[in-house]
């Protein structure tokens, strides 16, 4: 099932460059192209989501930016109780001129940030018990910035790879409720081990969380989990970055044409600011999608 789409919107942003002061608002228009794909097979499964957008700011052209996201997943049902899966993903974003990682100020245009990644693994069921193990590989790449003077600001040196491993134990209490325990560890290795401020930012992280996936009805499904994560850096001058985590994905199919999605996530983000280890980013997104049906008679 293939569903292409095109989307356009207009609006106003009071601070498109996310700077502290002085701020200048701007009207904006945004266009987006995308496509979703879903398999309709009796066994195995394929899902694909691709989108590419561009935002244009009338009174702040230096804030114009592209963005995009891609995610492809395959599940191979080897037996009734064993399945293998592969996920390929990519993301295109930009750094805002007001970002504390961009010094000095006076950026001509937004430098790109590109992420590519893959997850591979499998799951095996033993009665109501399910065991799964996955490995991850992600590459984050930064583009050099161009200053208003024409000089280059070297940001590509901050690119890094992340290697991870996570395992999960889940138990099906009822056909619609599956609580789980999950633990993971990862290594981040930068292209240059020492940044421009003289800090060694290679790091190792661990995390653990508990939660449950559920299907209360055919119309209400999701997953909720809470836990704790910590990241330690090679440079002992950098304090460990740690804190509680909360992740959620709730989908309510209100009608055959209307879907409401609530998603929350916690991420430990990198930085190059002197004496700073990083930043814990928590986000919450509510999306309401309403499709209009059209019937053609011949």
PDB file of C-alpha atoms in Angstrom:
ATOM      1  CA  UNK A   1       0.000   0.000   0.000  1.00  0.00           C
ATOM      2  CA  UNK A   2       1.706   3.153  -1.277  1.00  0.00           C
ATOM      3  CA  UNK A   3       0.482   6.607  -0.210  1.00  0.00           C
ATOM      4  CA  UNK A   4       2.325   9.659  -1.616  1.00  0.00           C
ATOM      5  CA  UNK A   5       1.405  13.106  -0.298  1.00  0.00           C
ATOM      6  CA  UNK A   6       2.185  16.805  -0.630  1.00  0.00           C
ATOM      7  CA  UNK A   7       1.699  19.319   2.179  1.00  0.00           C
ATOM      8  CA  UNK A   8       1.891  23.108   2.428  1.00  0.00           C
ATOM      9  CA  UNK A   9       1.460  25.473   5.345  1.00  0.00           C
ATOM     10  CA  UNK A  10       1.988  29.089   6.282  1.00  0.00           C
ATOM     11  CA  UNK A  11       2.593  30.763   9.618  1.00  0.00           C
ATOM     12  CA  UNK A  12       4.688  33.089  11.730  1.00  0.00           C
ATOM     13  CA  UNK A  13       7.813  32.436  13.815  1.00  0.00           C
ATOM     14  CA  UNK A  14       8.729  35.016  16.457  1.00  0.00           C
ATOM     15  CA  UNK A  15      12.401  33.930  16.524  1.00  0.00           C
ATOM     16  CA  UNK A  16      13.311  31.823  13.458  1.00  0.00           C
ATOM     17  CA  UNK A  17      17.045  31.821  14.201  1.00  0.00           C
ATOM     18  CA  UNK A  18      16.630  30.986  17.912  1.00  0.00           C
ATOM     19  CA  UNK A  19      18.949  33.784  19.009  1.00  0.00           C
ATOM     20  CA  UNK A  20      18.966  35.375  22.475  1.00  0.00           C
ATOM     21  CA  UNK A  21      18.836  39.039  21.354  1.00  0.00           C
ATOM     22  CA  UNK A  22      17.916  40.962  19.337  1.00  0.00           C
ATOM     23  CA  UNK A  23      15.141  38.810  17.924  1.00  0.00           C
ATOM     24  CA  UNK A  24      13.289  39.344  14.651  1.00  0.00           C
ATOM     25  CA  UNK A  25      10.139  37.531  13.666  1.00  0.00           C
ATOM     26  CA  UNK A  26       9.139  36.464  10.186  1.00  0.00           C
ATOM     27  CA  UNK A  27       6.263  35.030   8.233  1.00  0.00           C
ATOM     28  CA  UNK A  28       6.986  31.668   6.673  1.00  0.00           C
ATOM     29  CA  UNK A  29       5.780  29.112   4.177  1.00  0.00           C
ATOM     30  CA  UNK A  30       6.694  25.446   4.195  1.00  0.00           C
ATOM     31  CA  UNK A  31       6.272  22.700   1.638  1.00  0.00           C
ATOM     32  CA  UNK A  32       6.716  18.970   2.143  1.00  0.00           C
ATOM     33  CA  UNK A  33       6.708  15.911  -0.114  1.00  0.00           C
ATOM     34  CA  UNK A  34       6.499  12.402   1.240  1.00  0.00           C
ATOM     35  CA  UNK A  35       5.391   8.840   0.797  1.00  0.00           C
ATOM     36  CA  UNK A  36       4.417   5.991   3.123  1.00  0.00           C
ATOM     37  CA  UNK A  37       4.509   2.319   2.213  1.00  0.00           C
ATOM     38  CA  UNK A  38       3.026  -0.666   4.053  1.00  0.00           C
ATOM     39  CA  UNK A  39       3.125  -4.327   3.067  1.00  0.00           C
ATOM     40  CA  UNK A  40      -0.028  -6.426   3.000  1.00  0.00           C
ATOM     41  CA  UNK A  41       1.483  -9.904   3.356  1.00  0.00           C
ATOM     42  CA  UNK A  42       0.371 -12.923   5.370  1.00  0.00           C
ATOM     43  CA  UNK A  43       3.937 -13.289   6.737  1.00  0.00           C
ATOM     44  CA  UNK A  44       6.884 -10.888   7.006  1.00  0.00           C
ATOM     45  CA  UNK A  45       6.403  -7.116   7.013  1.00  0.00           C
ATOM     46  CA  UNK A  46       7.768  -3.995   5.315  1.00  0.00           C
ATOM     47  CA  UNK A  47       7.211  -0.367   6.310  1.00  0.00           C
ATOM     48  CA  UNK A  48       8.584   2.770   4.733  1.00  0.00           C
ATOM     49  CA  UNK A  49       8.249   6.458   5.574  1.00  0.00           C
ATOM     50  CA  UNK A  50      10.003   9.162   3.543  1.00  0.00           C
ATOM     51  CA  UNK A  51       9.598  12.940   3.693  1.00  0.00           C
ATOM     52  CA  UNK A  52      11.490  16.020   2.513  1.00  0.00           C
ATOM     53  CA  UNK A  53      10.521  19.590   3.340  1.00  0.00           C
ATOM     54  CA  UNK A  54      11.717  23.169   2.968  1.00  0.00           C
ATOM     55  CA  UNK A  55      10.874  26.250   5.057  1.00  0.00           C
ATOM     56  CA  UNK A  56      11.091  29.768   3.598  1.00  0.00           C
ATOM     57  CA  UNK A  57      11.206  32.825   5.913  1.00  0.00           C
ATOM     58  CA  UNK A  58      10.259  36.111   4.228  1.00  0.00           C
ATOM     59  CA  UNK A  59      12.043  38.509   6.626  1.00  0.00           C
ATOM     60  CA  UNK A  60      14.893  36.223   7.734  1.00  0.00           C
ATOM     61  CA  UNK A  61      16.327  34.507   4.630  1.00  0.00           C
ATOM     62  CA  UNK A  62      19.320  33.218   6.593  1.00  0.00           C
ATOM     63  CA  UNK A  63      16.852  30.996   8.472  1.00  0.00           C
ATOM     64  CA  UNK A  64      15.664  29.194   5.307  1.00  0.00           C
ATOM     65  CA  UNK A  65      16.263  25.496   5.737  1.00  0.00           C
ATOM     66  CA  UNK A  66      15.578  22.020   4.386  1.00  0.00           C
ATOM     67  CA  UNK A  67      14.678  19.051   6.551  1.00  0.00           C
ATOM     68  CA  UNK A  68      13.966  15.419   5.870  1.00  0.00           C
ATOM     69  CA  UNK A  69      13.542  11.995   7.377  1.00  0.00           C
ATOM     70  CA  UNK A  70      13.566   8.435   6.088  1.00  0.00           C
ATOM     71  CA  UNK A  71      12.835   5.128   7.802  1.00  0.00           C
ATOM     72  CA  UNK A  72      12.633   1.677   6.230  1.00  0.00           C
ATOM     73  CA  UNK A  73      11.951  -1.469   8.272  1.00  0.00           C
ATOM     74  CA  UNK A  74      11.794  -5.128   7.311  1.00  0.00           C
ATOM     75  CA  UNK A  75      10.672  -8.061   9.485  1.00  0.00           C
ATOM     76  CA  UNK A  76      11.446 -11.599   8.376  1.00  0.00           C
ATOM     77  CA  UNK A  77       9.366 -14.280  10.104  1.00  0.00           C
ATOM     78  CA  UNK A  78      11.801 -17.210  10.142  1.00  0.00           C
ATOM     79  CA  UNK A  79       9.468 -19.440  12.184  1.00  0.00           C
ATOM     80  CA  UNK A  80       6.279 -19.000  14.171  1.00  0.00           C
ATOM     81  CA  UNK A  81       8.329 -17.957  17.232  1.00  0.00           C
ATOM     82  CA  UNK A  82      11.449 -16.386  15.689  1.00  0.00           C
ATOM     83  CA  UNK A  83      11.731 -13.204  13.649  1.00  0.00           C
ATOM     84  CA  UNK A  84      14.625 -11.112  12.367  1.00  0.00           C
ATOM     85  CA  UNK A  85      14.396  -7.420  11.558  1.00  0.00           C
ATOM     86  CA  UNK A  86      16.385  -4.634   9.915  1.00  0.00           C
ATOM     87  CA  UNK A  87      15.851  -0.888  10.104  1.00  0.00           C
ATOM     88  CA  UNK A  88      17.543   1.731   7.926  1.00  0.00           C
ATOM     89  CA  UNK A  89      17.070   5.394   8.825  1.00  0.00           C
ATOM     90  CA  UNK A  90      18.249   8.845   7.881  1.00  0.00           C
ATOM     91  CA  UNK A  91      17.634  12.406   8.955  1.00  0.00           C
ATOM     92  CA  UNK A  92      18.457  15.817   7.488  1.00  0.00           C
ATOM     93  CA  UNK A  93      18.458  18.883   9.713  1.00  0.00           C
ATOM     94  CA  UNK A  94      20.324  22.167  10.195  1.00  0.00           C
ATOM     95  CA  UNK A  95      21.986  24.024  13.033  1.00  0.00           C
ATOM     96  CA  UNK A  96      20.341  27.320  13.964  1.00  0.00           C
ATOM     97  CA  UNK A  97      22.501  30.488  14.021  1.00  0.00           C
ATOM     98  CA  UNK A  98      21.482  30.947  17.663  1.00  0.00           C
ATOM     99  CA  UNK A  99      22.906  27.568  18.675  1.00  0.00           C
ATOM    100  CA  UNK A 100      25.555  27.907  21.422  1.00  0.00           C
ATOM    101  CA  UNK A 101      27.704  25.463  19.434  1.00  0.00           C
ATOM    102  CA  UNK A 102      28.030  28.028  16.635  1.00  0.00           C
ATOM    103  CA  UNK A 103      30.657  30.581  17.657  1.00  0.00           C
ATOM    104  CA  UNK A 104      31.466  33.179  16.478  1.00  0.00           C
ATOM    105  CA  UNK A 105      28.099  34.542  15.366  1.00  0.00           C
ATOM    106  CA  UNK A 106      27.441  35.842  11.863  1.00  0.00           C
ATOM    107  CA  UNK A 107      26.608  32.616  10.042  1.00  0.00           C
ATOM    108  CA  UNK A 108      25.694  33.153   6.381  1.00  0.00           C
ATOM    109  CA  UNK A 109      23.427  30.088   6.136  1.00  0.00           C
ATOM    110  CA  UNK A 110      22.439  27.140   8.277  1.00  0.00           C
ATOM    111  CA  UNK A 111      25.024  24.308   8.191  1.00  0.00           C
ATOM    112  CA  UNK A 112      23.534  20.872   7.548  1.00  0.00           C
ATOM    113  CA  UNK A 113      23.474  18.017  10.054  1.00  0.00           C
ATOM    114  CA  UNK A 114      22.990  14.584   8.479  1.00  0.00           C
ATOM    115  CA  UNK A 115      22.394  11.318  10.348  1.00  0.00           C
ATOM    116  CA  UNK A 116      22.438   7.807   8.895  1.00  0.00           C
ATOM    117  CA  UNK A 117      21.835   4.644  10.895  1.00  0.00           C
ATOM    118  CA  UNK A 118      20.891   0.995  10.949  1.00  0.00           C
ATOM    119  CA  UNK A 119      19.518  -1.450  13.514  1.00  0.00           C
ATOM    120  CA  UNK A 120      19.602  -5.218  13.061  1.00  0.00           C
ATOM    121  CA  UNK A 121      18.605  -8.066  15.346  1.00  0.00           C
ATOM    122  CA  UNK A 122      15.939 -10.547  16.185  1.00  0.00           C
ATOM    123  CA  UNK A 123      13.360 -11.746  18.686  1.00  0.00           C
ATOM    124  CA  UNK A 124      12.379 -15.205  19.927  1.00  0.00           C
ATOM    125  CA  UNK A 125       9.248 -16.210  21.825  1.00  0.00           C
ATOM    126  CA  UNK A 126       9.079 -18.960  24.431  1.00  0.00           C
ATOM    127  CA  UNK A 127       5.417 -19.210  25.282  1.00  0.00           C
ATOM    128  CA  UNK A 128       4.398 -15.776  26.591  1.00  0.00           C
ATOM    129  CA  UNK A 129       8.042 -14.740  27.116  1.00  0.00           C
ATOM    130  CA  UNK A 130       9.869 -12.822  24.362  1.00  0.00           C
ATOM    131  CA  UNK A 131      13.637 -12.218  24.218  1.00  0.00           C
ATOM    132  CA  UNK A 132      15.172  -9.767  21.743  1.00  0.00           C
ATOM    133  CA  UNK A 133      18.649  -8.445  20.978  1.00  0.00           C
ATOM    134  CA  UNK A 134      19.598  -5.644  18.564  1.00  0.00           C
ATOM    135  CA  UNK A 135      22.769  -3.910  17.461  1.00  0.00           C
ATOM    136  CA  UNK A 136      22.859  -0.329  16.211  1.00  0.00           C
ATOM    137  CA  UNK A 137      25.239   1.742  14.109  1.00  0.00           C
ATOM    138  CA  UNK A 138      24.736   5.478  13.568  1.00  0.00           C
ATOM    139  CA  UNK A 139      26.776   8.120  11.788  1.00  0.00           C
ATOM    140  CA  UNK A 140      26.234  11.862  12.514  1.00  0.00           C
ATOM    141  CA  UNK A 141      27.879  14.315  10.117  1.00  0.00           C
ATOM    142  CA  UNK A 142      28.206  18.109  10.446  1.00  0.00           C
ATOM    143  CA  UNK A 143      28.749  20.549   7.584  1.00  0.00           C
ATOM    144  CA  UNK A 144      31.271  23.372   7.909  1.00  0.00           C
ATOM    145  CA  UNK A 145      29.602  26.765   8.374  1.00  0.00           C
ATOM    146  CA  UNK A 146      30.290  29.843   6.239  1.00  0.00           C
ATOM    147  CA  UNK A 147      30.609  33.157   8.089  1.00  0.00           C
ATOM    148  CA  UNK A 148      29.400  36.464   6.687  1.00  0.00           C
ATOM    149  CA  UNK A 149      33.038  37.328   6.023  1.00  0.00           C
ATOM    150  CA  UNK A 150      33.358  34.281   3.759  1.00  0.00           C
ATOM    151  CA  UNK A 151      35.607  32.402   6.176  1.00  0.00           C
ATOM    152  CA  UNK A 152      34.868  28.791   7.121  1.00  0.00           C
ATOM    153  CA  UNK A 153      33.985  27.572  10.605  1.00  0.00           C
ATOM    154  CA  UNK A 154      35.240  23.977  10.947  1.00  0.00           C
ATOM    155  CA  UNK A 155      32.317  21.912  12.203  1.00  0.00           C
ATOM    156  CA  UNK A 156      32.889  18.713  10.209  1.00  0.00           C
ATOM    157  CA  UNK A 157      35.548  17.705  12.740  1.00  0.00           C
ATOM    158  CA  UNK A 158      32.718  17.161  15.259  1.00  0.00           C
ATOM    159  CA  UNK A 159      31.231  14.257  13.247  1.00  0.00           C
ATOM    160  CA  UNK A 160      30.997  10.973  15.143  1.00  0.00           C
ATOM    161  CA  UNK A 161      29.916   7.320  15.049  1.00  0.00           C
ATOM    162  CA  UNK A 162      27.771   5.553  17.644  1.00  0.00           C
ATOM    163  CA  UNK A 163      27.914   1.774  18.192  1.00  0.00           C
ATOM    164  CA  UNK A 164      25.228   0.289  20.411  1.00  0.00           C
ATOM    165  CA  UNK A 165      23.712  -2.912  21.736  1.00  0.00           C
ATOM    166  CA  UNK A 166      20.391  -3.357  23.539  1.00  0.00           C
ATOM    167  CA  UNK A 167      18.412  -6.276  24.869  1.00  0.00           C
ATOM    168  CA  UNK A 168      14.804  -6.618  25.975  1.00  0.00           C
ATOM    169  CA  UNK A 169      12.788  -9.141  27.959  1.00  0.00           C
ATOM    170  CA  UNK A 170       9.007  -8.916  27.547  1.00  0.00           C
ATOM    171  CA  UNK A 171       6.144 -10.979  28.894  1.00  0.00           C
ATOM    172  CA  UNK A 172       2.631 -11.086  27.501  1.00  0.00           C
ATOM    173  CA  UNK A 173       0.251 -10.710  30.436  1.00  0.00           C
ATOM    174  CA  UNK A 174      -2.793 -10.577  28.169  1.00  0.00           C
ATOM    175  CA  UNK A 175      -3.065 -10.527  24.358  1.00  0.00           C
ATOM    176  CA  UNK A 176      -3.092  -6.729  24.514  1.00  0.00           C
ATOM    177  CA  UNK A 177      -0.557  -5.935  27.270  1.00  0.00           C
ATOM    178  CA  UNK A 178       3.158  -6.771  27.157  1.00  0.00           C
ATOM    179  CA  UNK A 179       5.352  -5.273  29.954  1.00  0.00           C
ATOM    180  CA  UNK A 180       9.110  -5.294  29.381  1.00  0.00           C
ATOM    181  CA  UNK A 181      12.564  -4.574  30.807  1.00  0.00           C
ATOM    182  CA  UNK A 182      15.245  -3.162  28.504  1.00  0.00           C
ATOM    183  CA  UNK A 183      18.958  -2.386  28.933  1.00  0.00           C
ATOM    184  CA  UNK A 184      21.468  -0.921  26.498  1.00  0.00           C
ATOM    185  CA  UNK A 185      25.022   0.332  26.107  1.00  0.00           C
ATOM    186  CA  UNK A 186      26.791   2.327  23.408  1.00  0.00           C
ATOM    187  CA  UNK A 187      30.099   3.925  22.434  1.00  0.00           C
ATOM    188  CA  UNK A 188      30.477   7.280  20.666  1.00  0.00           C
ATOM    189  CA  UNK A 189      33.713   7.850  18.752  1.00  0.00           C
ATOM    190  CA  UNK A 190      34.459  11.196  17.099  1.00  0.00           C
ATOM    191  CA  UNK A 191      36.409  11.681  13.892  1.00  0.00           C
ATOM    192  CA  UNK A 192      38.813  13.830  15.936  1.00  0.00           C
ATOM    193  CA  UNK A 193      39.161  12.688  19.518  1.00  0.00           C
ATOM    194  CA  UNK A 194      39.921  16.227  20.791  1.00  0.00           C
ATOM    195  CA  UNK A 195      37.595  19.108  19.898  1.00  0.00           C
ATOM    196  CA  UNK A 196      38.487  22.732  19.126  1.00  0.00           C
ATOM    197  CA  UNK A 197      38.388  23.595  22.846  1.00  0.00           C
ATOM    198  CA  UNK A 198      40.810  20.817  23.796  1.00  0.00           C
ATOM    199  CA  UNK A 199      38.277  18.370  25.280  1.00  0.00           C
ATOM    200  CA  UNK A 200      38.317  14.625  24.574  1.00  0.00           C
ATOM    201  CA  UNK A 201      34.622  13.940  23.923  1.00  0.00           C
ATOM    202  CA  UNK A 202      34.606  10.229  23.110  1.00  0.00           C
ATOM    203  CA  UNK A 203      32.068   8.682  25.485  1.00  0.00           C
ATOM    204  CA  UNK A 204      30.298   5.563  26.691  1.00  0.00           C
ATOM    205  CA  UNK A 205      26.661   5.372  27.707  1.00  0.00           C
ATOM    206  CA  UNK A 206      24.410   2.937  29.545  1.00  0.00           C
ATOM    207  CA  UNK A 207      20.638   2.955  29.976  1.00  0.00           C
ATOM    208  CA  UNK A 208      17.850   0.916  31.510  1.00  0.00           C
ATOM    209  CA  UNK A 209      14.114   1.315  31.357  1.00  0.00           C
ATOM    210  CA  UNK A 210      10.877  -0.467  32.144  1.00  0.00           C
ATOM    211  CA  UNK A 211       7.549  -0.105  30.438  1.00  0.00           C
ATOM    212  CA  UNK A 212       4.821  -1.806  28.495  1.00  0.00           C
ATOM    213  CA  UNK A 213       3.466  -2.020  24.996  1.00  0.00           C
ATOM    214  CA  UNK A 214      -0.286  -2.351  24.787  1.00  0.00           C
ATOM    215  CA  UNK A 215      -3.268  -2.722  22.522  1.00  0.00           C
ATOM    216  CA  UNK A 216      -6.201  -1.814  24.717  1.00  0.00           C
ATOM    217  CA  UNK A 217      -8.487  -1.836  21.684  1.00  0.00           C
ATOM    218  CA  UNK A 218      -7.993  -1.923  17.928  1.00  0.00           C
ATOM    219  CA  UNK A 219      -8.253   1.853  18.082  1.00  0.00           C
ATOM    220  CA  UNK A 220      -5.813   2.554  20.979  1.00  0.00           C
ATOM    221  CA  UNK A 221      -2.265   1.176  20.859  1.00  0.00           C
ATOM    222  CA  UNK A 222       1.163   2.295  22.004  1.00  0.00           C
ATOM    223  CA  UNK A 223       4.140   1.910  24.285  1.00  0.00           C
ATOM    224  CA  UNK A 224       5.193   3.759  27.444  1.00  0.00           C
ATOM    225  CA  UNK A 225       8.519   3.429  29.266  1.00  0.00           C
ATOM    226  CA  UNK A 226      10.524   5.193  31.981  1.00  0.00           C
ATOM    227  CA  UNK A 227      14.109   4.661  33.055  1.00  0.00           C
ATOM    228  CA  UNK A 228      17.525   6.175  33.656  1.00  0.00           C
ATOM    229  CA  UNK A 229      20.563   6.808  31.460  1.00  0.00           C
ATOM    230  CA  UNK A 230      24.144   7.971  32.046  1.00  0.00           C
ATOM    231  CA  UNK A 231      27.028   8.939  29.753  1.00  0.00           C
ATOM    232  CA  UNK A 232      30.700   9.132  30.800  1.00  0.00           C
ATOM    233  CA  UNK A 233      33.352  11.010  28.814  1.00  0.00           C
ATOM    234  CA  UNK A 234      36.993  10.290  28.118  1.00  0.00           C
ATOM    235  CA  UNK A 235      37.942  13.744  29.403  1.00  0.00           C
ATOM    236  CA  UNK A 236      37.685  13.667  33.192  1.00  0.00           C
ATOM    237  CA  UNK A 237      37.026  17.431  33.256  1.00  0.00           C
ATOM    238  CA  UNK A 238      33.574  16.678  31.818  1.00  0.00           C
ATOM    239  CA  UNK A 239      31.012  15.542  34.373  1.00  0.00           C
ATOM    240  CA  UNK A 240      28.868  12.512  33.577  1.00  0.00           C
ATOM    241  CA  UNK A 241      25.637  13.375  31.786  1.00  0.00           C
ATOM    242  CA  UNK A 242      22.771  11.534  33.455  1.00  0.00           C
ATOM    243  CA  UNK A 243      19.091  11.742  34.211  1.00  0.00           C
ATOM    244  CA  UNK A 244      15.706  10.020  34.090  1.00  0.00           C
ATOM    245  CA  UNK A 245      14.213   9.153  30.719  1.00  0.00           C
ATOM    246  CA  UNK A 246      10.629   8.950  29.549  1.00  0.00           C
ATOM    247  CA  UNK A 247       9.470   7.672  26.164  1.00  0.00           C
ATOM    248  CA  UNK A 248       5.943   7.189  24.901  1.00  0.00           C
ATOM    249  CA  UNK A 249       4.093   6.464  21.679  1.00  0.00           C
ATOM    250  CA  UNK A 250       0.306   6.483  21.796  1.00  0.00           C
ATOM    251  CA  UNK A 251      -1.876   6.135  18.703  1.00  0.00           C
ATOM    252  CA  UNK A 252      -5.645   6.556  18.802  1.00  0.00           C
ATOM    253  CA  UNK A 253      -7.614   5.818  15.645  1.00  0.00           C
ATOM    254  CA  UNK A 254     -10.612   8.001  16.374  1.00  0.00           C
ATOM    255  CA  UNK A 255     -12.299   7.106  13.095  1.00  0.00           C
ATOM    256  CA  UNK A 256     -11.367   5.400   9.814  1.00  0.00           C
ATOM    257  CA  UNK A 257     -10.144   8.808   8.596  1.00  0.00           C
ATOM    258  CA  UNK A 258      -8.834  10.449  11.789  1.00  0.00           C
ATOM    259  CA  UNK A 259      -5.730   9.461  13.765  1.00  0.00           C
ATOM    260  CA  UNK A 260      -4.373  11.137  16.916  1.00  0.00           C
ATOM    261  CA  UNK A 261      -0.734  10.454  17.883  1.00  0.00           C
ATOM    262  CA  UNK A 262       1.061  11.479  21.085  1.00  0.00           C
ATOM    263  CA  UNK A 263       4.813  10.912  21.215  1.00  0.00           C
ATOM    264  CA  UNK A 264       7.385  11.713  23.884  1.00  0.00           C
ATOM    265  CA  UNK A 265      11.126  11.091  23.810  1.00  0.00           C
ATOM    266  CA  UNK A 266      14.343  11.712  25.743  1.00  0.00           C
ATOM    267  CA  UNK A 267      17.703  12.204  24.017  1.00  0.00           C
ATOM    268  CA  UNK A 268      21.223  12.916  25.277  1.00  0.00           C
ATOM    269  CA  UNK A 269      22.637  15.428  22.776  1.00  0.00           C
ATOM    270  CA  UNK A 270      26.255  16.295  22.044  1.00  0.00           C
ATOM    271  CA  UNK A 271      27.846  19.736  22.402  1.00  0.00           C
ATOM    272  CA  UNK A 272      31.222  21.410  21.864  1.00  0.00           C
ATOM    273  CA  UNK A 273      30.768  24.133  24.486  1.00  0.00           C
ATOM    274  CA  UNK A 274      33.756  24.317  26.842  1.00  0.00           C
ATOM    275  CA  UNK A 275      33.135  22.753  30.285  1.00  0.00           C
ATOM    276  CA  UNK A 276      29.743  21.376  29.142  1.00  0.00           C
ATOM    277  CA  UNK A 277      29.158  17.640  28.818  1.00  0.00           C
ATOM    278  CA  UNK A 278      26.012  17.798  26.709  1.00  0.00           C
ATOM    279  CA  UNK A 279      22.290  18.392  26.962  1.00  0.00           C
ATOM    280  CA  UNK A 280      19.300  16.262  27.921  1.00  0.00           C
ATOM    281  CA  UNK A 281      16.509  16.985  25.452  1.00  0.00           C
ATOM    282  CA  UNK A 282      12.914  15.984  26.249  1.00  0.00           C
ATOM    283  CA  UNK A 283      10.222  16.500  23.635  1.00  0.00           C
ATOM    284  CA  UNK A 284       6.477  15.957  23.415  1.00  0.00           C
ATOM    285  CA  UNK A 285       4.553  15.968  20.122  1.00  0.00           C
ATOM    286  CA  UNK A 286       0.814  15.816  19.466  1.00  0.00           C
ATOM    287  CA  UNK A 287      -0.342  15.144  15.901  1.00  0.00           C
ATOM    288  CA  UNK A 288      -3.898  15.002  14.587  1.00  0.00           C
ATOM    289  CA  UNK A 289      -4.308  13.661  11.062  1.00  0.00           C
ATOM    290  CA  UNK A 290      -7.624  13.831   9.243  1.00  0.00           C
ATOM    291  CA  UNK A 291      -7.993  12.422   5.735  1.00  0.00           C
ATOM    292  CA  UNK A 292     -10.832  13.174   3.366  1.00  0.00           C
ATOM    293  CA  UNK A 293     -12.101  10.311   1.268  1.00  0.00           C
ATOM    294  CA  UNK A 294     -13.114  10.695  -2.348  1.00  0.00           C
ATOM    295  CA  UNK A 295     -15.158   8.158  -4.298  1.00  0.00           C
ATOM    296  CA  UNK A 296     -15.154   8.124  -8.073  1.00  0.00           C
ATOM    297  CA  UNK A 297     -18.096   6.432  -9.823  1.00  0.00           C
ATOM    298  CA  UNK A 298     -18.025   5.332 -13.430  1.00  0.00           C
TER     299      UNK A 298
END
